[in-house]
Short mmCIF file of C-alpha atoms and ligand atoms in Angstrom, two decimals:
data_model
loop_
_atom_site.label_atom_id
_atom_site.label_comp_id
_atom_site.label_asym_id
_atom_site.label_seq_id
_atom_site.Cartn_x
_atom_site.Cartn_y
_atom_site.Cartn_z
CA MET A 240 -6.36 8.54 26.84
CA LYS A 241 -2.98 10.03 26.45
CA LEU A 242 0.00 8.65 24.05
CA GLU A 243 3.09 7.92 25.88
CA GLY A 244 5.25 6.47 23.05
CA VAL A 245 5.97 4.72 19.81
CA GLU A 246 8.31 1.72 19.31
CA LEU A 247 9.73 1.57 15.81
CA ARG A 248 10.89 -2.02 14.85
CA ARG A 249 12.06 -3.06 11.57
CA ILE A 250 11.50 -6.55 10.53
CA LYS A 251 12.96 -8.96 8.07
CA MET A 252 10.26 -11.88 6.59
CA PRO A 253 11.37 -14.09 3.90
CA LEU A 254 9.15 -14.28 1.25
CA ARG A 255 8.17 -18.29 0.27
CA THR A 256 9.18 -17.40 -3.26
CA PRO A 257 10.62 -14.25 -4.70
CA PHE A 258 8.06 -11.71 -5.75
CA ARG A 259 9.17 -10.17 -9.13
CA THR A 260 7.31 -7.14 -10.99
CA SER A 261 8.21 -4.90 -13.84
CA PHE A 262 10.21 -2.40 -11.37
CA GLY A 263 12.36 -5.50 -9.66
CA THR A 264 12.21 -8.77 -7.69
CA GLU A 265 12.26 -8.70 -3.97
CA HIS A 266 13.49 -11.88 -1.77
CA GLU A 267 12.28 -10.61 1.62
CA ARG A 268 9.79 -7.91 2.75
CA ASP A 269 11.73 -5.51 5.03
CA VAL A 270 8.77 -3.87 7.27
CA LEU A 271 8.46 -1.41 9.55
CA LEU A 272 5.92 -1.72 12.61
CA LEU A 273 4.93 0.78 14.96
CA ARG A 274 3.74 -0.11 18.54
CA ALA A 275 1.54 3.04 19.99
CA VAL A 276 1.53 2.81 23.40
CA THR A 277 -1.27 4.88 25.31
CA THR A 278 -2.51 5.14 28.99
CA GLU A 279 -5.17 2.84 28.40
CA SER A 280 -3.99 0.34 25.51
CA GLU A 281 -1.47 -0.50 22.80
CA GLY A 282 -1.78 -0.13 18.82
CA TRP A 283 -0.21 -1.71 15.87
CA GLY A 284 0.88 0.01 12.73
CA GLU A 285 2.42 -1.36 9.43
CA CYS A 286 4.41 0.84 7.11
CA VAL A 287 4.02 -0.55 3.51
CA ALA A 288 7.11 1.16 2.16
CA MET A 289 9.90 -1.23 0.43
CA SER A 290 13.49 -1.21 1.21
CA SER A 291 13.98 0.87 -1.92
CA PRO A 292 12.32 3.62 -3.74
CA LEU A 293 11.05 1.28 -6.28
CA TYR A 294 7.17 1.30 -6.15
CA SER A 295 7.03 4.94 -5.21
CA ALA A 296 9.34 7.58 -3.47
CA GLU A 297 9.10 6.36 -0.16
CA TYR A 298 11.52 3.69 1.59
CA VAL A 299 11.64 2.02 4.79
CA SER A 300 14.58 4.11 6.60
CA GLY A 301 13.27 7.59 5.03
CA ALA A 302 9.75 6.38 6.74
CA ALA A 303 11.39 5.50 9.80
CA SER A 304 13.11 8.90 9.97
CA VAL A 305 10.46 10.92 9.12
CA ILE A 306 8.09 9.48 11.88
CA LYS A 307 10.63 9.86 14.41
CA ARG A 308 11.61 13.38 13.37
CA PHE A 309 8.54 15.16 12.14
CA LEU A 310 5.35 13.13 12.41
CA LEU A 311 5.18 11.94 16.03
CA PRO A 312 6.76 15.26 17.27
CA ALA A 313 3.74 16.98 15.77
CA LEU A 314 1.00 14.75 17.23
CA THR A 315 -1.35 16.70 19.43
CA SER A 316 -4.23 14.07 20.57
CA CYS A 317 -3.75 10.34 19.90
CA ASP A 318 -6.88 10.49 18.26
CA ALA A 319 -6.23 9.41 14.83
CA ALA A 320 -8.31 11.47 12.87
CA GLN A 321 -6.65 14.47 14.49
CA ALA A 322 -3.35 12.88 14.32
CA SER A 323 -3.95 12.76 10.40
CA GLN A 324 -4.87 16.42 10.69
CA ALA A 325 -1.78 17.33 12.63
CA MET A 326 0.36 15.22 10.04
CA SER A 327 -1.03 17.03 6.78
CA ARG A 328 1.10 19.91 7.04
CA PHE A 329 3.72 17.95 6.20
CA LYS A 330 4.22 17.09 2.43
CA GLY A 331 4.46 14.12 1.17
CA HIS A 332 5.37 10.71 3.04
CA PRO A 333 1.84 9.03 2.66
CA MET A 334 3.34 5.55 3.89
CA ALA A 335 4.64 6.94 6.85
CA LYS A 336 1.61 8.82 7.57
CA ALA A 337 -0.85 5.93 7.38
CA ALA A 338 1.57 3.85 9.65
CA VAL A 339 1.15 6.23 12.42
CA GLU A 340 -2.71 6.71 11.75
CA MET A 341 -3.16 3.12 11.74
CA ALA A 342 -1.04 2.51 14.90
CA LEU A 343 -3.17 5.13 16.79
CA LEU A 344 -6.67 4.02 15.25
CA ASP A 345 -5.94 0.61 16.41
CA ALA A 346 -5.06 1.87 19.80
CA GLN A 347 -8.22 3.82 20.24
CA LEU A 348 -10.25 1.16 18.50
CA ARG A 349 -8.80 -1.47 21.19
CA ALA A 350 -9.48 0.68 24.19
CA SER A 351 -13.53 1.25 23.33
CA GLY A 352 -13.86 -2.55 21.88
CA MET A 353 -14.64 -1.76 18.60
CA SER A 354 -13.50 -3.27 15.30
CA PHE A 355 -11.63 -1.84 12.34
CA GLY A 356 -14.46 -3.17 10.27
CA THR A 357 -17.13 -1.83 12.34
CA TYR A 358 -15.47 1.29 12.36
CA LEU A 359 -14.87 1.73 8.88
CA GLY A 360 -18.23 0.60 7.77
CA ALA A 361 -17.65 -3.04 6.72
CA VAL A 362 -21.05 -4.59 5.35
CA ARG A 363 -19.38 -8.26 5.03
CA SER A 364 -17.78 -10.67 7.43
CA ARG A 365 -15.52 -11.87 5.07
CA VAL A 366 -14.11 -10.96 1.73
CA PRO A 367 -13.44 -12.59 -1.55
CA ALA A 368 -9.65 -13.10 -2.18
CA GLY A 369 -7.72 -12.49 -5.17
CA VAL A 370 -3.77 -13.32 -5.79
CA SER A 371 -1.22 -11.42 -7.58
CA VAL A 372 0.90 -13.63 -9.35
CA GLY A 373 4.69 -12.48 -10.35
CA ILE A 374 6.72 -12.42 -13.75
CA ALA A 375 7.85 -16.19 -14.10
CA PRO A 376 10.76 -17.10 -15.80
CA ASP A 377 8.73 -18.78 -18.20
CA ILE A 378 5.24 -19.79 -19.14
CA PRO A 379 5.25 -23.54 -17.77
CA SER A 380 6.32 -22.25 -14.54
CA LEU A 381 3.51 -19.48 -14.58
CA LEU A 382 1.07 -22.06 -15.31
CA SER A 383 2.11 -24.22 -12.69
CA THR A 384 1.49 -21.47 -10.07
CA VAL A 385 -1.76 -20.39 -11.32
CA GLU A 386 -2.64 -23.70 -11.25
CA GLY A 387 -1.89 -24.11 -7.41
CA PHE A 388 -3.68 -20.80 -6.85
CA LEU A 389 -6.82 -21.77 -8.65
CA ALA A 390 -6.67 -25.25 -6.58
CA ALA A 391 -6.42 -23.36 -3.42
CA GLY A 392 -9.55 -21.36 -4.24
CA TYR A 393 -8.55 -17.76 -4.96
CA GLN A 394 -11.03 -16.25 -6.94
CA ARG A 395 -9.46 -13.87 -9.18
CA ILE A 396 -5.91 -14.22 -10.64
CA LYS A 397 -3.71 -10.92 -11.19
CA LEU A 398 -0.70 -11.36 -13.57
CA LYS A 399 2.12 -9.01 -13.35
CA ILE A 400 3.24 -7.74 -16.54
CA GLU A 401 6.04 -5.65 -18.18
CA PRO A 402 7.22 -5.28 -22.22
CA GLY A 403 8.23 -8.82 -23.52
CA TRP A 404 5.76 -10.64 -21.02
CA ASP A 405 2.39 -9.74 -21.50
CA VAL A 406 0.19 -11.03 -24.26
CA ALA A 407 2.06 -14.42 -24.40
CA PRO A 408 1.33 -15.47 -20.36
CA VAL A 409 -2.21 -14.26 -20.62
CA ARG A 410 -2.85 -16.48 -24.04
CA ALA A 411 -1.54 -19.21 -22.07
CA VAL A 412 -3.67 -18.68 -18.81
CA ARG A 413 -6.67 -18.32 -21.07
CA ALA A 414 -5.57 -21.45 -22.95
CA GLN A 415 -4.81 -23.57 -20.06
CA PHE A 416 -7.62 -22.55 -17.58
CA GLY A 417 -10.44 -20.97 -19.66
CA ASP A 418 -12.78 -18.09 -20.00
CA ASP A 419 -14.40 -18.01 -16.61
CA VAL A 420 -11.50 -17.32 -14.50
CA LEU A 421 -11.49 -13.84 -13.41
CA LEU A 422 -8.21 -12.55 -14.86
CA GLN A 423 -6.32 -9.04 -14.89
CA VAL A 424 -2.95 -7.57 -15.36
CA ASP A 425 -0.80 -5.29 -13.55
CA ALA A 426 2.05 -3.47 -15.06
CA ASN A 427 3.33 -0.92 -12.72
CA ALA A 428 3.74 1.67 -15.06
CA ALA A 429 6.20 -0.15 -17.35
CA TYR A 430 4.52 1.21 -20.76
CA THR A 431 3.96 4.57 -22.59
CA LEU A 432 1.34 5.75 -24.66
CA ALA A 433 3.14 4.67 -27.69
CA ASP A 434 2.61 0.63 -26.77
CA ALA A 435 -1.29 1.43 -27.18
CA ARG A 436 -1.23 -1.02 -29.92
CA HIS A 437 0.23 -3.37 -28.51
CA LEU A 438 -1.71 -3.46 -25.21
CA ALA A 439 -4.97 -3.35 -27.39
CA GLN A 440 -4.00 -7.00 -28.34
CA LEU A 441 -4.86 -7.94 -24.56
CA ASP A 442 -8.48 -6.79 -25.56
CA SER A 443 -9.40 -10.26 -27.10
CA PHE A 444 -8.63 -12.18 -23.67
CA ASP A 445 -11.35 -10.60 -21.60
CA LEU A 446 -9.46 -9.01 -18.96
CA LEU A 447 -11.27 -7.52 -15.87
CA MET A 448 -8.68 -4.50 -16.28
CA ILE A 449 -5.36 -3.14 -17.24
CA GLU A 450 -3.79 -1.83 -13.79
CA GLN A 451 -1.69 1.19 -14.15
CA PRO A 452 0.17 0.63 -17.65
CA LEU A 453 1.60 4.60 -17.70
CA ALA A 454 3.44 6.36 -15.39
CA GLU A 455 2.25 7.59 -12.04
CA ASP A 456 1.75 11.19 -13.16
CA ASP A 457 0.46 10.46 -16.42
CA LEU A 458 -3.04 10.74 -16.03
CA ARG A 459 -3.94 12.48 -19.40
CA ASP A 460 -2.41 9.74 -21.25
CA HIS A 461 -4.30 7.15 -19.22
CA ALA A 462 -7.47 8.98 -20.57
CA SER A 463 -6.36 8.83 -24.05
CA LEU A 464 -5.63 5.08 -23.58
CA ALA A 465 -8.83 4.60 -22.04
CA ARG A 466 -10.41 5.37 -25.46
CA LEU A 467 -8.07 3.26 -27.33
CA LEU A 468 -8.89 0.03 -25.47
CA ARG A 469 -11.97 -2.18 -24.69
CA THR A 470 -10.61 -3.51 -21.70
CA PRO A 471 -11.30 -1.25 -18.66
CA LEU A 472 -8.23 0.69 -17.03
CA CYS A 473 -7.42 0.79 -13.35
CA LEU A 474 -5.22 3.00 -11.66
CA ASP A 475 -3.17 2.10 -8.57
CA GLU A 476 0.17 4.47 -8.21
CA SER A 477 -1.59 7.29 -9.51
CA ILE A 478 -4.34 7.44 -7.23
CA VAL A 479 -2.53 9.35 -4.34
CA SER A 480 -5.69 10.73 -2.45
CA ALA A 481 -9.38 11.05 -3.00
CA LYS A 482 -8.51 14.32 -4.61
CA ALA A 483 -6.41 12.76 -7.13
CA ALA A 484 -9.31 9.93 -7.52
CA ALA A 485 -12.10 12.56 -8.35
CA PHE A 486 -9.58 14.20 -10.85
CA ALA A 487 -8.68 10.91 -12.38
CA LEU A 488 -12.52 9.64 -12.96
CA SER A 489 -13.74 13.28 -13.96
CA LEU A 490 -10.73 13.00 -16.70
CA GLY A 491 -11.80 9.48 -18.07
CA ALA A 492 -8.24 8.01 -16.83
CA CYS A 493 -9.69 4.89 -15.12
CA GLN A 494 -12.88 2.70 -14.84
CA VAL A 495 -11.87 1.14 -12.00
CA VAL A 496 -9.77 1.88 -8.93
CA ASN A 497 -7.33 -0.11 -6.54
CA VAL A 498 -7.49 1.39 -3.27
CA LYS A 499 -4.13 1.34 -1.04
CA PRO A 500 -4.28 2.89 2.25
CA GLY A 501 -0.48 3.40 2.41
CA ARG A 502 -0.59 4.99 -0.69
CA VAL A 503 -3.01 7.62 0.15
CA GLY A 504 -1.86 8.17 3.65
CA GLY A 505 -3.94 6.17 5.77
CA TYR A 506 -7.52 4.12 6.00
CA LEU A 507 -9.50 7.55 6.55
CA GLU A 508 -8.42 8.68 3.24
CA ALA A 509 -8.68 5.39 1.82
CA ARG A 510 -12.44 5.39 2.96
CA ARG A 511 -12.94 8.43 1.28
CA VAL A 512 -11.34 7.35 -1.99
CA HIS A 513 -14.05 4.55 -1.84
CA ASP A 514 -16.60 7.04 -0.87
CA VAL A 515 -15.74 9.23 -4.40
CA CYS A 516 -15.60 6.28 -6.51
CA ALA A 517 -19.20 5.02 -5.03
CA ALA A 518 -20.68 8.59 -5.89
CA HIS A 519 -18.90 8.07 -9.47
CA GLY A 520 -20.59 4.89 -9.81
CA VAL A 521 -16.87 3.35 -10.13
CA PRO A 522 -15.98 -0.03 -8.69
CA VAL A 523 -12.92 -0.26 -6.08
CA TRP A 524 -10.77 -3.33 -4.76
CA CYS A 525 -8.33 -3.52 -2.16
CA GLY A 526 -4.73 -3.57 -3.11
CA GLY A 527 -1.88 -5.30 -1.06
CA MET A 528 1.87 -4.24 -0.54
CA LEU A 529 3.07 -7.86 0.57
CA GLU A 530 1.50 -6.95 4.37
CA THR A 531 2.01 -9.07 7.34
CA GLY A 532 -0.85 -10.23 9.51
CA LEU A 533 -1.39 -6.51 10.55
CA GLY A 534 -1.53 -4.63 7.73
CA ARG A 535 -3.70 -7.79 6.12
CA ALA A 536 -6.04 -7.46 9.02
CA ALA A 537 -7.00 -3.63 8.21
CA ASN A 538 -6.83 -4.25 4.70
CA VAL A 539 -9.36 -6.96 4.84
CA ALA A 540 -11.83 -4.74 7.23
CA LEU A 541 -11.70 -2.06 4.39
CA ALA A 542 -12.31 -4.39 1.82
CA ALA A 543 -15.54 -5.31 3.30
CA LEU A 544 -16.97 -1.89 2.77
CA PRO A 545 -20.03 -2.18 0.19
CA GLY A 546 -17.95 -0.20 -2.75
CA PHE A 547 -15.45 -2.96 -2.90
CA VAL A 548 -17.15 -5.07 -5.28
CA LEU A 549 -14.00 -6.51 -6.93
CA PRO A 550 -11.57 -9.48 -5.44
CA GLY A 551 -8.76 -7.53 -3.99
CA ASP A 552 -5.12 -8.61 -3.41
CA THR A 553 -6.40 -9.83 0.01
CA SER A 554 -4.67 -13.19 0.14
CA ALA A 555 -3.94 -15.47 2.63
CA SER A 556 -0.80 -15.05 4.67
CA ASP A 557 0.95 -18.17 3.10
CA ARG A 558 0.51 -16.61 -0.15
CA TYR A 559 4.07 -14.67 0.79
CA TYR A 560 5.26 -16.23 4.35
CA VAL A 561 5.91 -19.72 5.92
CA GLU A 562 4.85 -17.79 8.99
CA ASP A 563 3.01 -14.81 9.66
CA VAL A 564 3.95 -12.37 12.70
CA THR A 565 -0.26 -12.59 13.91
CA GLU A 566 -2.44 -15.72 13.43
CA PRO A 567 -2.20 -16.33 9.87
CA PHE A 568 -5.30 -15.48 7.66
CA VAL A 569 -6.27 -18.22 5.81
CA LEU A 570 -8.41 -19.25 2.54
CA GLU A 571 -11.83 -20.34 3.32
CA ASP A 572 -14.00 -21.06 0.21
CA GLY A 573 -11.94 -18.23 -1.56
CA HIS A 574 -12.60 -16.08 1.13
CA VAL A 575 -10.68 -14.34 4.22
CA ARG A 576 -12.38 -13.33 7.21
CA VAL A 577 -12.88 -9.89 8.53
CA PRO A 578 -11.64 -9.85 12.22
CA GLY A 579 -14.44 -9.40 14.46
CA GLY A 580 -12.26 -8.40 17.83
CA ALA A 581 -11.33 -5.15 18.90
CA GLY A 582 -9.02 -2.72 16.82
CA LEU A 583 -7.33 -5.15 13.87
CA GLY A 584 -8.46 -7.90 16.10
CA VAL A 585 -5.25 -9.78 15.62
CA ALA A 586 -1.88 -9.60 17.90
CA PRO A 587 1.88 -10.05 16.92
CA ASP A 588 3.04 -13.25 18.36
CA GLY A 589 6.19 -11.74 20.50
CA GLU A 590 8.68 -14.56 20.21
CA VAL A 591 7.85 -14.72 15.97
CA LEU A 592 8.46 -10.66 16.05
CA ALA A 593 11.70 -10.84 18.26
CA SER A 594 13.24 -13.75 16.15
CA ARG A 595 12.44 -11.34 12.93
CA THR A 596 13.59 -7.99 14.28
CA THR A 597 16.40 -6.43 12.82
CA TRP A 598 16.52 -2.90 14.84
CA VAL A 599 13.99 -1.59 17.23
CA GLU A 600 13.76 2.02 18.89
CA TRP A 601 11.39 3.43 21.55
CA VAL A 602 10.47 7.07 20.79
CA PRO A 603 8.59 9.20 23.81
CA VAL A 604 5.87 11.36 22.55
C1 NPQ B 267 1.09 -3.43 -6.95
N1 NPQ B 267 1.23 -5.35 -5.02
O1 NPQ B 267 -0.59 -3.81 -6.75
C2 NPQ B 267 1.76 -4.39 -5.78
C3 NPQ B 267 3.14 -3.65 -5.95
C4 NPQ B 267 4.21 -4.29 -4.98
C5 NPQ B 267 0.74 -7.47 -4.49
O2 NPQ B 267 1.22 -6.80 -6.88
C6 NPQ B 267 7.82 -5.79 -1.84
C7 NPQ B 267 6.57 -4.90 -1.18
C8 NPQ B 267 7.35 -5.93 -3.33
C9 NPQ B 267 5.86 -4.19 -1.83
C10 NPQ B 267 6.13 -5.83 -5.09
C11 NPQ B 267 0.92 -6.26 -5.67
C12 NPQ B 267 6.22 -5.71 -3.58
C13 NPQ B 267 5.68 -4.66 -2.97
C14 NPQ B 267 5.21 -5.18 -5.48
C15 NPQ B 267 4.42 -3.70 -3.81
O3 NPQ B 267 1.40 -2.92 -7.77
MG1 MG B 268 -0.41 -2.55 -8.47
#
């Protein structure tokens, strides 16, 4: 099997409703998709970088550039594991590397007839679905959004928080929906250790975890904060590799880990993060980056591994999009099904893709 080239395609996906976090408000998802063409198959990759470097240093045009100029020219084989190794000599750019690895892995698995889930080591055919709820304009509108998600069957609610929108929304959700709802919060690094006493007010609401309260490079302060709070800490942005996960756990910087393949450089490294956490007895869950059905398919396969013991941000397609590029992922009894077909087990619809495309380029390899 030989790699002939990769098509880079940028698509614009309108969001059903704006998604507000502590770092900004997104109205549409600007997605870079890769189509790897080999002598035997095609494979799809999705880059989870945002248009602007707000969540991490990467951004869509930068990712497209590094893929075209450095990553693709460095490939010596189209075996995903070997490609990942070959790309590792370039510093940084994990989301770009993850997209290339995903496309090659999909091509390889489609050629051999094996699913992503089987390849990664999935032990479930469906995974519980959680949902991430953006910062709302006011408490009543937050409550009506949460009510809708609970009615749809979501098994866990994650509220995005920031200074000025933290204790009150959590209190309101608990008051309205009770103590049995699995509830957690995500600050996307919006606080400092000086906010410890303020954040300790969240301890009375029996949250599953507080995700990434402090800066990405503040593992030391996360370890200090963890000792001041009863609520478990979870890290997202800080966990950039399996090595970083091992370091964070040994420091006591978190008790739970959010695994995002794009943030750690791909699905193979994501599995290693899972393995390190499992060895420490630390629960993990699968994060989300507003993926289309392509990235969602791979995430759901990963979330079916045994160490993923908490519901992830593996929502249905219609959480974000009216029309997905693949067949939509739907909620069934609060779960999302792990595709069983070869590779990702889903494929994009050519017409939907064409209608959403803003830029496309063929890169021969
Ligand atoms: C998180 N995701 O866990 C992220 C961050 C995030 C589902 O909460 C456009 C593209 C907007 C990616 C906003 C969830 C985004 C984005 C937030 C990722 O921290
Ligand atoms: Mg997060």
